[in-house]
Coordinates of C-alpha atoms in Angstrom, one line a residue:
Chain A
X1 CA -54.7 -99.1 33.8
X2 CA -54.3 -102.9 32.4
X3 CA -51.8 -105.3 33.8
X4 CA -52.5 -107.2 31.2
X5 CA -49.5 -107.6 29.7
X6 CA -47.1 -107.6 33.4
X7 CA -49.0 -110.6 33.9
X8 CA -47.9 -112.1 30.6
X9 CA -44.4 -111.0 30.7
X10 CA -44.3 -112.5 34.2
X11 CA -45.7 -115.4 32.9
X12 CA -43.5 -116.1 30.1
X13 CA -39.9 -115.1 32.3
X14 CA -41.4 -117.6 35.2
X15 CA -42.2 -120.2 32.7
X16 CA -38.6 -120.3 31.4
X17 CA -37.1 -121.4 34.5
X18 CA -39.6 -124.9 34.0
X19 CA -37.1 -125.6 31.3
X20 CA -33.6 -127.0 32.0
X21 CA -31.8 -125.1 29.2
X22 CA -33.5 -121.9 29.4
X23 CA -32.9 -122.4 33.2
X24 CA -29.3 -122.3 32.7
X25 CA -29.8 -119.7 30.5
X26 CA -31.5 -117.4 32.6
X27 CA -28.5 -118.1 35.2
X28 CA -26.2 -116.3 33.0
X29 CA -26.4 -112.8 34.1
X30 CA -28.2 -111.5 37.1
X31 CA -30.5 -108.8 35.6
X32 CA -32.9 -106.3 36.5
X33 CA -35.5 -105.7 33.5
X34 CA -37.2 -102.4 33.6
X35 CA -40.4 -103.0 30.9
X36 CA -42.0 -99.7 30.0
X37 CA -45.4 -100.9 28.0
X38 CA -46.9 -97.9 26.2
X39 CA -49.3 -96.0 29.0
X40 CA -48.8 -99.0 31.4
X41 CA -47.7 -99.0 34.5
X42 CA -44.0 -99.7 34.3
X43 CA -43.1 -103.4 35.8
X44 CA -39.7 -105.4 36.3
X45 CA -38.4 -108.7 36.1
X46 CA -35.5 -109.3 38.6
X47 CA -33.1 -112.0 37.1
X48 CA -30.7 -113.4 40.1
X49 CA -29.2 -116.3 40.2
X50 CA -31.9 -117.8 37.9
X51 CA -34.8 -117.2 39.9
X52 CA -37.4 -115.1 38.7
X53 CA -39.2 -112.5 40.4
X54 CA -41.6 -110.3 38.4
X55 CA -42.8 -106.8 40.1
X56 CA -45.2 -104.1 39.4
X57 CA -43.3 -100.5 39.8
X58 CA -39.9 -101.7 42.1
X59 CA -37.2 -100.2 40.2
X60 CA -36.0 -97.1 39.7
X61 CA -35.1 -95.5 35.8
X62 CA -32.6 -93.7 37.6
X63 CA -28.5 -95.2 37.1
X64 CA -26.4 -93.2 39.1
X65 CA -23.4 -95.8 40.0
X66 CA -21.9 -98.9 37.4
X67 CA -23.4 -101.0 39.2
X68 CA -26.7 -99.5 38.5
X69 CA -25.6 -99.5 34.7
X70 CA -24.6 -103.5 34.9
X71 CA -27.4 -104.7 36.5
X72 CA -30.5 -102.6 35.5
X73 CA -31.8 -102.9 31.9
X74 CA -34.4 -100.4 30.5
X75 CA -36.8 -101.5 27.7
X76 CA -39.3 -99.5 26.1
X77 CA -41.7 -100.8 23.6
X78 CA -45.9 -101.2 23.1
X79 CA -47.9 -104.2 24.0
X80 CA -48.0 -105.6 20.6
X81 CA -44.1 -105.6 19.8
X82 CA -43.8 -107.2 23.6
X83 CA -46.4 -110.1 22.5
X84 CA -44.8 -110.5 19.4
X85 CA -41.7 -111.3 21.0
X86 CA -42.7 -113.6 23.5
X87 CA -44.8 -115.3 20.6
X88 CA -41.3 -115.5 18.5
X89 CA -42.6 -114.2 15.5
X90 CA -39.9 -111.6 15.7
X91 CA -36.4 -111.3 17.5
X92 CA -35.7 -108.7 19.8
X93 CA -32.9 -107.5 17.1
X94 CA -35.0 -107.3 14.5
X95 CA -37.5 -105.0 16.9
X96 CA -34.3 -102.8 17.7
X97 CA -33.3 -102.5 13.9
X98 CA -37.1 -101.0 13.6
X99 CA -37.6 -99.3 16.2
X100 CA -40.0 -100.4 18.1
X101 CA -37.8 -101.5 21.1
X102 CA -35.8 -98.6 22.5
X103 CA -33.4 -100.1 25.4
X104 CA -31.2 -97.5 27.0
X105 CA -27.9 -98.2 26.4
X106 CA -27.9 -100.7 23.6
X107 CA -24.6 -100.4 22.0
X108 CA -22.9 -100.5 25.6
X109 CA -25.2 -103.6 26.9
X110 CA -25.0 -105.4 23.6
X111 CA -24.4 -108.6 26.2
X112 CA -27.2 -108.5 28.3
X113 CA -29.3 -107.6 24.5
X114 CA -28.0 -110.7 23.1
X115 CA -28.9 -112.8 26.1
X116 CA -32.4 -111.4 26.2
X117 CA -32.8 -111.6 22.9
X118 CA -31.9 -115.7 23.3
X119 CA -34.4 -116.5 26.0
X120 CA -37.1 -114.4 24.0
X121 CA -36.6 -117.1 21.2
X122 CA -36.1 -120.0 24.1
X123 CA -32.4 -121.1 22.4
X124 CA -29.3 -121.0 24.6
X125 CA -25.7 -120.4 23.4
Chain B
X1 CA 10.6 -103.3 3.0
X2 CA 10.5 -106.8 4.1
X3 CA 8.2 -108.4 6.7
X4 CA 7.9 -111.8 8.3
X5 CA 4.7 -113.4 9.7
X6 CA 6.8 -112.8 13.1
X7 CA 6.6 -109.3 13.6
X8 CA 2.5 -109.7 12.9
X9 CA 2.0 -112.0 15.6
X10 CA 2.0 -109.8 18.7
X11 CA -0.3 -108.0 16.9
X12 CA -3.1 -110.7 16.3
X13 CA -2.4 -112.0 19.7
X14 CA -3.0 -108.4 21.4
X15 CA -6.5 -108.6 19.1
X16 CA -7.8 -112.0 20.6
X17 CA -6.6 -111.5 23.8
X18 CA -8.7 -107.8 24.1
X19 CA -11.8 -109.9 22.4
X20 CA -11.4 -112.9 24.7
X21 CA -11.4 -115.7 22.2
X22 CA -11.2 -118.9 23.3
X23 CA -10.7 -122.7 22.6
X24 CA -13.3 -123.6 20.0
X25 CA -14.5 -120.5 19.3
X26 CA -15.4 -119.5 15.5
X27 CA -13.6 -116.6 14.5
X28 CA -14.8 -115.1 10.7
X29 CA -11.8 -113.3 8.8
X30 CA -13.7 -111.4 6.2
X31 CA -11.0 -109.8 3.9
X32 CA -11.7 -107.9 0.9
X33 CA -9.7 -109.7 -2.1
X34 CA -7.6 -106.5 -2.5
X35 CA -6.4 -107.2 1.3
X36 CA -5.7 -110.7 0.5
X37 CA -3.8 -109.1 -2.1
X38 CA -1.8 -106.4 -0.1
X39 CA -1.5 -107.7 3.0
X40 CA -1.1 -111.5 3.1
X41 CA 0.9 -111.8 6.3
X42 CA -1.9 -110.7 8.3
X43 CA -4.4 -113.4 7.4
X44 CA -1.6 -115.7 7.7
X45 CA -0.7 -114.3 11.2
X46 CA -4.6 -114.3 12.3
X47 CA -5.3 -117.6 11.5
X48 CA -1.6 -119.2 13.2
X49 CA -3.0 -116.9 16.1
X50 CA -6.7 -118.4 16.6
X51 CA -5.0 -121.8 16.3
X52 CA -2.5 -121.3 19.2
X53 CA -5.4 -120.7 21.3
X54 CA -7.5 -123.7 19.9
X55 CA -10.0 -121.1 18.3
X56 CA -11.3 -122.4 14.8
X57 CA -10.6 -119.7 12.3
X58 CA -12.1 -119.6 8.7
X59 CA -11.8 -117.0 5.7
X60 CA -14.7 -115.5 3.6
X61 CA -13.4 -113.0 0.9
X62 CA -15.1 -110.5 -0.3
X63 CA -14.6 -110.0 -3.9
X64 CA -17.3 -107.2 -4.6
X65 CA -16.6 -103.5 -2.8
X66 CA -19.1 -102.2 0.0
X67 CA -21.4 -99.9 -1.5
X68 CA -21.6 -96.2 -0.1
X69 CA -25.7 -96.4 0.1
X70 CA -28.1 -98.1 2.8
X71 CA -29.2 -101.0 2.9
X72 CA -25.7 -102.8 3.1
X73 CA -26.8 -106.4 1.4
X74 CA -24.4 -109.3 1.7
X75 CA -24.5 -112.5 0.1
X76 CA -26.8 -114.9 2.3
X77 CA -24.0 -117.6 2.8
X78 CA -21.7 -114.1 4.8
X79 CA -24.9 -113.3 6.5
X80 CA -24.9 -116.9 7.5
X81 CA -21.9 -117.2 8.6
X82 CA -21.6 -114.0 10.6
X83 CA -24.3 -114.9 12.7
X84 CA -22.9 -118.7 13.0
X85 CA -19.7 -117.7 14.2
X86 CA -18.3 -115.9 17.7
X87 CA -16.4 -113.2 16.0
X88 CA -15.9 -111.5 12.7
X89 CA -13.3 -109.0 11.8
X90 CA -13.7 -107.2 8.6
X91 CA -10.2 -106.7 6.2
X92 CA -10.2 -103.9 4.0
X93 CA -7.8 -101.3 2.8
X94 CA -9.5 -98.4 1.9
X95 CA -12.0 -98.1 2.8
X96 CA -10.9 -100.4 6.0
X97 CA -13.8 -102.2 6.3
X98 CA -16.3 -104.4 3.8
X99 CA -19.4 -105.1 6.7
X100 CA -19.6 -101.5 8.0
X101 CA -21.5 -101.1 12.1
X102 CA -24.9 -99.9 9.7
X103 CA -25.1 -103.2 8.1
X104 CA -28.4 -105.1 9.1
X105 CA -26.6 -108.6 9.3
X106 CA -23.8 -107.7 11.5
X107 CA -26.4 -105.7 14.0
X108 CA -28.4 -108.6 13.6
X109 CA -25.4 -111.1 14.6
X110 CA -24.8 -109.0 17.3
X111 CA -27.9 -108.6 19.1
X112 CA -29.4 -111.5 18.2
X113 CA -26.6 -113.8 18.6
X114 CA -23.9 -111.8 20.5
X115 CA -21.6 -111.9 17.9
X116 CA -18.3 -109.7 18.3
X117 CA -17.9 -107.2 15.2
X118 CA -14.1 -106.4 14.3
X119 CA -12.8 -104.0 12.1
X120 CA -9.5 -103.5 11.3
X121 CA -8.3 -100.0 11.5
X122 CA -7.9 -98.0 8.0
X123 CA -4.4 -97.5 7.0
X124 CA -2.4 -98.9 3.9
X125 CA -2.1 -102.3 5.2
X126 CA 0.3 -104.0 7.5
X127 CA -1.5 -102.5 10.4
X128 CA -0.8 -106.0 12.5
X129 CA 2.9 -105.7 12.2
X130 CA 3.2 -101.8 14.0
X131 CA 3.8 -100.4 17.4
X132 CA 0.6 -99.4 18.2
X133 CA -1.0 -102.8 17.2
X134 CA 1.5 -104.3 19.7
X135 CA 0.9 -101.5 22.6
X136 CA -0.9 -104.3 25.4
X137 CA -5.0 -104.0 25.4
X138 CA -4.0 -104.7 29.3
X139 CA -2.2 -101.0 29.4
X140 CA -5.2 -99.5 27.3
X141 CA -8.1 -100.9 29.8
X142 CA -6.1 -99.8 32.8
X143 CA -5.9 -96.2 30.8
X144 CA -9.7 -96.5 30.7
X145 CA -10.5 -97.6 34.3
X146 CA -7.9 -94.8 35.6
X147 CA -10.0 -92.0 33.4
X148 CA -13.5 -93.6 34.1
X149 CA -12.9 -93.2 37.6
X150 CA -12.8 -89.1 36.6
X151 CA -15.4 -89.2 34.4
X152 CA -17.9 -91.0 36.2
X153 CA -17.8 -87.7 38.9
X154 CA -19.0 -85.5 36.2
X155 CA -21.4 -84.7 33.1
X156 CA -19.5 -82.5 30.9
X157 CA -16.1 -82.0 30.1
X158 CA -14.6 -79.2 28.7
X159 CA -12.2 -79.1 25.4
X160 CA -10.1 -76.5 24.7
X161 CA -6.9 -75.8 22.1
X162 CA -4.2 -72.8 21.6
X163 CA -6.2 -72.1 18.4
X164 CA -9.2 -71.2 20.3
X165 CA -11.5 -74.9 20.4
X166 CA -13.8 -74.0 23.4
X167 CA -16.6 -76.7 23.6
X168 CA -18.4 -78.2 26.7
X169 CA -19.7 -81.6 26.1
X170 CA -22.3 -82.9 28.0
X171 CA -22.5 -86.9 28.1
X172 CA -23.5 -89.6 30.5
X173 CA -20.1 -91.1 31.8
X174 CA -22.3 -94.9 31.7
X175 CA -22.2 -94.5 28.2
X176 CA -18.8 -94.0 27.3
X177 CA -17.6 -96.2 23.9
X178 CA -15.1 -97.0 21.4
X179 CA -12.4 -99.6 22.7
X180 CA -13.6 -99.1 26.1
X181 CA -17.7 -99.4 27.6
X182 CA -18.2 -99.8 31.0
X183 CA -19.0 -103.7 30.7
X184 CA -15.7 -104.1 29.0
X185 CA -14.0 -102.6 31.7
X186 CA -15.8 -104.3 34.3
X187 CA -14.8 -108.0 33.0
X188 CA -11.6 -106.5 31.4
X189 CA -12.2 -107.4 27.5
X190 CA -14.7 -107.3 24.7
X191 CA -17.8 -108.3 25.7
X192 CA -20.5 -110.6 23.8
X193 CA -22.3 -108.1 21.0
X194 CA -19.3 -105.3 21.5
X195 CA -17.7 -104.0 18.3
X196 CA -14.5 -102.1 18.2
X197 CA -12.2 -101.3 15.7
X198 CA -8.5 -103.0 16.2
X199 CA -5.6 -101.6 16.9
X200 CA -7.0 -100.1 20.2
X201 CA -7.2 -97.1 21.2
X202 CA -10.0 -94.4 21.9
X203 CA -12.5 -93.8 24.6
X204 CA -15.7 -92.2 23.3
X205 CA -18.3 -89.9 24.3
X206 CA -21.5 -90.5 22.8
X207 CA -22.2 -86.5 23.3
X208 CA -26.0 -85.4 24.4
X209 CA -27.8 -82.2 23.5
X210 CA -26.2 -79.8 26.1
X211 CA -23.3 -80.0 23.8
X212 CA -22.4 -76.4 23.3
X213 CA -19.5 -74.3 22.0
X214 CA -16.9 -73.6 19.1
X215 CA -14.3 -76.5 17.7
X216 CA -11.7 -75.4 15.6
X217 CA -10.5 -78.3 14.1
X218 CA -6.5 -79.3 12.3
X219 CA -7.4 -81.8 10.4
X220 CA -10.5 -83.3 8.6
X221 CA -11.4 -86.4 7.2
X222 CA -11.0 -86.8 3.1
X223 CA -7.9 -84.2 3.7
X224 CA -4.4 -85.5 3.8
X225 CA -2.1 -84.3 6.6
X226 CA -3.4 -81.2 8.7
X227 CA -5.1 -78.7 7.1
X228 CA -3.5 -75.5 6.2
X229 CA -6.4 -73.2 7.7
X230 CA -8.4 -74.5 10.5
X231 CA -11.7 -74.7 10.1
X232 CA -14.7 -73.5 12.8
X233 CA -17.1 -75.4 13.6
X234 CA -20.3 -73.8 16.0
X235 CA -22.4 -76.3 18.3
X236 CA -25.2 -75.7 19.6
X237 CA -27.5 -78.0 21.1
X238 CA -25.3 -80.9 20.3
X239 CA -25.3 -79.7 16.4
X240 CA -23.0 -78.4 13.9
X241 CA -24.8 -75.0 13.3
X242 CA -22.1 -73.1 11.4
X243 CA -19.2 -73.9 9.3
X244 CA -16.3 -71.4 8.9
X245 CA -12.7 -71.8 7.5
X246 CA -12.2 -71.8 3.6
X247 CA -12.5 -74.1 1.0
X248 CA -12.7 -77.1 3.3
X249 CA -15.0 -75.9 4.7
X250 CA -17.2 -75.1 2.0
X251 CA -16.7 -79.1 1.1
X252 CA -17.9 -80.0 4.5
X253 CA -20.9 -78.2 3.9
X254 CA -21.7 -79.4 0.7
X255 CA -20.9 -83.3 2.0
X256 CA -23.3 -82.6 4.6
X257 CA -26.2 -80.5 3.3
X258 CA -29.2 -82.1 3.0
X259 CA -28.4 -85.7 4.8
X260 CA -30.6 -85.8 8.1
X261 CA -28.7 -86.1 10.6
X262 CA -25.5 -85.3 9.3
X263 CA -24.9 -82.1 11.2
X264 CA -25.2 -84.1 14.1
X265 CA -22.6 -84.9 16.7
X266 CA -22.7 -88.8 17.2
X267 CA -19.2 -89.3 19.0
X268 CA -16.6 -87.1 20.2
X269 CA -13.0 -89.7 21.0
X270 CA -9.7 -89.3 23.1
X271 CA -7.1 -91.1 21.6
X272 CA -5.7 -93.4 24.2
X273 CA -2.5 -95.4 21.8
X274 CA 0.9 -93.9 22.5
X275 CA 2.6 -96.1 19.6
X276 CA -0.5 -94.6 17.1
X277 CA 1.3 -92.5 14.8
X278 CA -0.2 -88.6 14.1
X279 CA 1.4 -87.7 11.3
X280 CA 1.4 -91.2 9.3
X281 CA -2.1 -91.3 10.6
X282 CA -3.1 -88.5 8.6
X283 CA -1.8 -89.6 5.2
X284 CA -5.2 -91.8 5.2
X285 CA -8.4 -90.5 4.4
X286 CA -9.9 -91.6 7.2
X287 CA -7.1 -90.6 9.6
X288 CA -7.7 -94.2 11.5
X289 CA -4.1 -94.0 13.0
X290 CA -4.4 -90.9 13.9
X291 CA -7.6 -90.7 15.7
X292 CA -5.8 -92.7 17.9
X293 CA -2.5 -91.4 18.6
X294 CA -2.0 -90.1 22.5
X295 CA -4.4 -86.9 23.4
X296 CA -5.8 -86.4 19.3
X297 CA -9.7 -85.4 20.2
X298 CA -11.6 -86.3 17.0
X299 CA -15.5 -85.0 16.8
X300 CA -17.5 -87.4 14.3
X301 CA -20.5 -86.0 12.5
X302 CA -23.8 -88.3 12.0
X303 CA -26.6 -90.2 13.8
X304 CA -26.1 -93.0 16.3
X305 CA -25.0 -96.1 15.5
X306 CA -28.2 -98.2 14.0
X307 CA -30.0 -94.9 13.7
X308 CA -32.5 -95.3 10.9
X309 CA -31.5 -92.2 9.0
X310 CA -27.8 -92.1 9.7
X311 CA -25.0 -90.9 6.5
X312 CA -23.3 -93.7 5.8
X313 CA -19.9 -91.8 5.5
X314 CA -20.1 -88.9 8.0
X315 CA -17.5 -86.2 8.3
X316 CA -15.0 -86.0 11.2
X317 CA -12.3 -83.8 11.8
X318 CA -9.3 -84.2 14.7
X319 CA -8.3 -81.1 17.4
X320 CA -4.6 -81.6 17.7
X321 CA -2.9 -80.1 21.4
X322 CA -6.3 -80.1 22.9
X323 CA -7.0 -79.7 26.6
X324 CA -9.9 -81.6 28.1
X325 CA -10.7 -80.7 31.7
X326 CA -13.2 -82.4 34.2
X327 CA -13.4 -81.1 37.4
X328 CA -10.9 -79.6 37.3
X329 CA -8.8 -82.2 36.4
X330 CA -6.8 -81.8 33.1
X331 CA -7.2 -85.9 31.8
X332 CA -5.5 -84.5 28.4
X333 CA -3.1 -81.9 28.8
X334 CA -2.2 -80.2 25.8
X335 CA -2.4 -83.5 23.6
X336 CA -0.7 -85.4 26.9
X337 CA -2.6 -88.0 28.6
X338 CA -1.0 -87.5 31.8
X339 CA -3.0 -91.5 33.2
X340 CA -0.8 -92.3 30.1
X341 CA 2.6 -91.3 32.4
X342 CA 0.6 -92.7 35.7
X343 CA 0.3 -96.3 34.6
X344 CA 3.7 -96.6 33.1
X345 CA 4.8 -95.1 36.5

């Protein structure tokens, strides 16, 4: 199974922190990203404090408390949308409105969205 | 009868308080020209509102009505300006709102730019200036957190009315919306992205597929006052599979038939606003006021919000005296919210 593209997530989330806005950025929330990636093996991103600390498997799909709901986010999309995003030719709304990005939750966490949806396009607020 | 800017004031400062404005933030009054028309004092109290808190309001009218088919377009400079500012609250009459939750600007503003979507609550106007505008969003989130609590234990409640409603609704507690989601409760207003209609005043299930049962609903959308039979609706995997009850019935059907989707139950409320008026509430088409009055359960028909193939204007109906039970605990009792009498306690 390819870890192609945990590699390149991790890659692009660690890379943000090299940059002073995106590093305040990232500090906004803490955030646990759960990326499902067509037949790959699931991966997450942990977002605390503005460090960045990617992770094959390590979280669980399961949200059994609020804290659980605030902190863990749960993406599902194919390795093309995921490139595209990270590329900016496309905003994580835009993938949402067509469907290729399902994320569990998304009218409640329409916070955490937003936010993800900044550092994806490297702009701050 | 006579109003001043004065008694609309509380209102508009209740609304920015539950959406957290702040010093320089943009707020994005988007009236339709027939509000501008009808209810002047409100833009006037909105704007003298944002100021007192150093927020930078600004009006866009909207001079053409919303069309009733998908795609909603707006004029590019709106769609600019809704994903420029920090919050943008719809105006309308009747229909209440010209940039409706389906449009692909304001979904765009939203997620893209965590814009707050507004809408003001149907009704004929002068919504700012009554009781249940100036009912605290403080007393509303504590409603919430008190009933979350009970909720959160559980993954179905149970609905029942003397008329013989008997529906189990199965829904995931994390996912509860309307006024109230769990992030707003947790940092105790409207978070970034969030839309909610204003005045406050429902907590929603967004109900999954063990939905299961029989709703006999009083009162229907597109039907002034309560209806004179009740009409039947059977669920069944989340779905309206059977429509009984006489010729409103048989206009349900026919609003419905064909739509994908439509048949489908996207959000079943609890009215949380003890100044929201029932009766006056009904005289609208849309029942807005209503929906929200103290223990009203209202069942809304239609895909997700943002679903692709979601009816634009789906069909809901109210269940008046209803009793919803969780655990054993009645949280409405008989059209009571009895967390209504424990916080004013």
């Amino acid at each position: 199974m390819s870890q192609d593209t945990f590699h390149a997530v991790s890659n692009f989330f660690t890379g943000l922190g090299e940059s002073a806005a995106a590093q305040k950025e990232l500090a906004r929330y803490d955030q646990t990203i759960l990326f499902h990636i067509g037949n790959e093996q699931p991966f997450c991103i942990r977002i605390a404090g503005g460090k960045v600390s990617p992770e094959i498997g390590g979280a669980t799909d399961k949200i059994e408390s609020v804290d659980d709901f605030l902190r863990l986010l749960l993406l599902k999309t194919d390795a093309e949308t995921i490139a595209a995003l990270m590329a900016g030719s496309v905003t994580l709304g835009e993938t949402l409105l067509e469907g290729t990005v399902d994320i569990h939750g998304n009218i409640q966490k329409e916070y955490i969205i937003a936010w993800l949806s900044r550092l994806f396009q490297r702009t701050e607020r | 009868m006579s109003l001043y800017i004065a008694e609309f004031m509380e209102g508009a400062r209740n609304f920015y308080r539950y959406f957290n404005v702040k010093r320089g933030d943009h707020v994005l009054l988007v009236p339709t020209s027939e509000f501008v028309y009808s209810d002047p004092l409100a833009l006037e109290a909105l704007t003298a509102a944002a100021r007192e808190i150093g927020a930078e309001p600004l009006i866009f009218i909207i001079t053409k009505p919303r069309g009733r088919q998908l795609p909603e377009v707006h004029p590019e400079p709106l769609t600019r300006a809704l994903m420029a500012c920090d919050l943008f609250l719809g105006l309308g009459i009747d229909p209440p709102n010209p940039i409706s939750g389906h449009c692909v600007a304001a979904l765009t503003a939203r997620w893209d730019h965590g814009v707050k979507q507004a809408d003001l609550a149907a009704g004929r106007g002068k919504v700012l200036a009554t009781e249940w505008a100036r009912f605290p969003p403080e007393k509303i989130f504590a409603m919430g957190r008190r009933l979350f609590r009970s909720l959160e234990k559980a993954r179905a409640v149970h609905v029942t009315s003397p008329n013989g409603t008997d529906l189990i609704v199965d829904y995931d507690p994390y996912l509860i919306t309307g006024s109230l989601t769990v992030p707003a409760l947790e940092y105790g207003y409207a978070t970034a992205g969030m839309r909610a209609t204003y005045p406050l005043g429902v907590l929603g299930f967004l109900s999954d597929v063990g939905t299961q049962g029989k709703a006999v609903l009083d009162c229907l959308s597109g039907h002034v006052g309560k209806l004179d039979h009740p009409v039947n609706w059977t669920v069944k995997e989340n779905r309206v599979t059977d429509i009984a009850g006489g010729e409103e019935a048989a206009r349900v059907r026919a609003e419905i038939e064909g739509l994908e989707n439509a048949d489908y139950i996207a959000l079943i409320t609890i009215g949380l606003n003890p100044k929201a008026r029932l009766w006056e509430g009904l005289m609208s088409g849309r029942h807005g006021e209503a929906q929200r009055h103290e223990g009203v359960v209202r069942i809304a028909l239609g895909d997700r919000p943002g679903g692709n193939n979601s009816p634009m204007h789906g069909v809901s109906g109210e269940i008046l005296d209803a009793t919803v039970e969780v655990n054993g605990e009645l949280i409405v009792d008989r059209g009571r919210l009895p967390v209504l009498r424990e916080i004013t306690e």
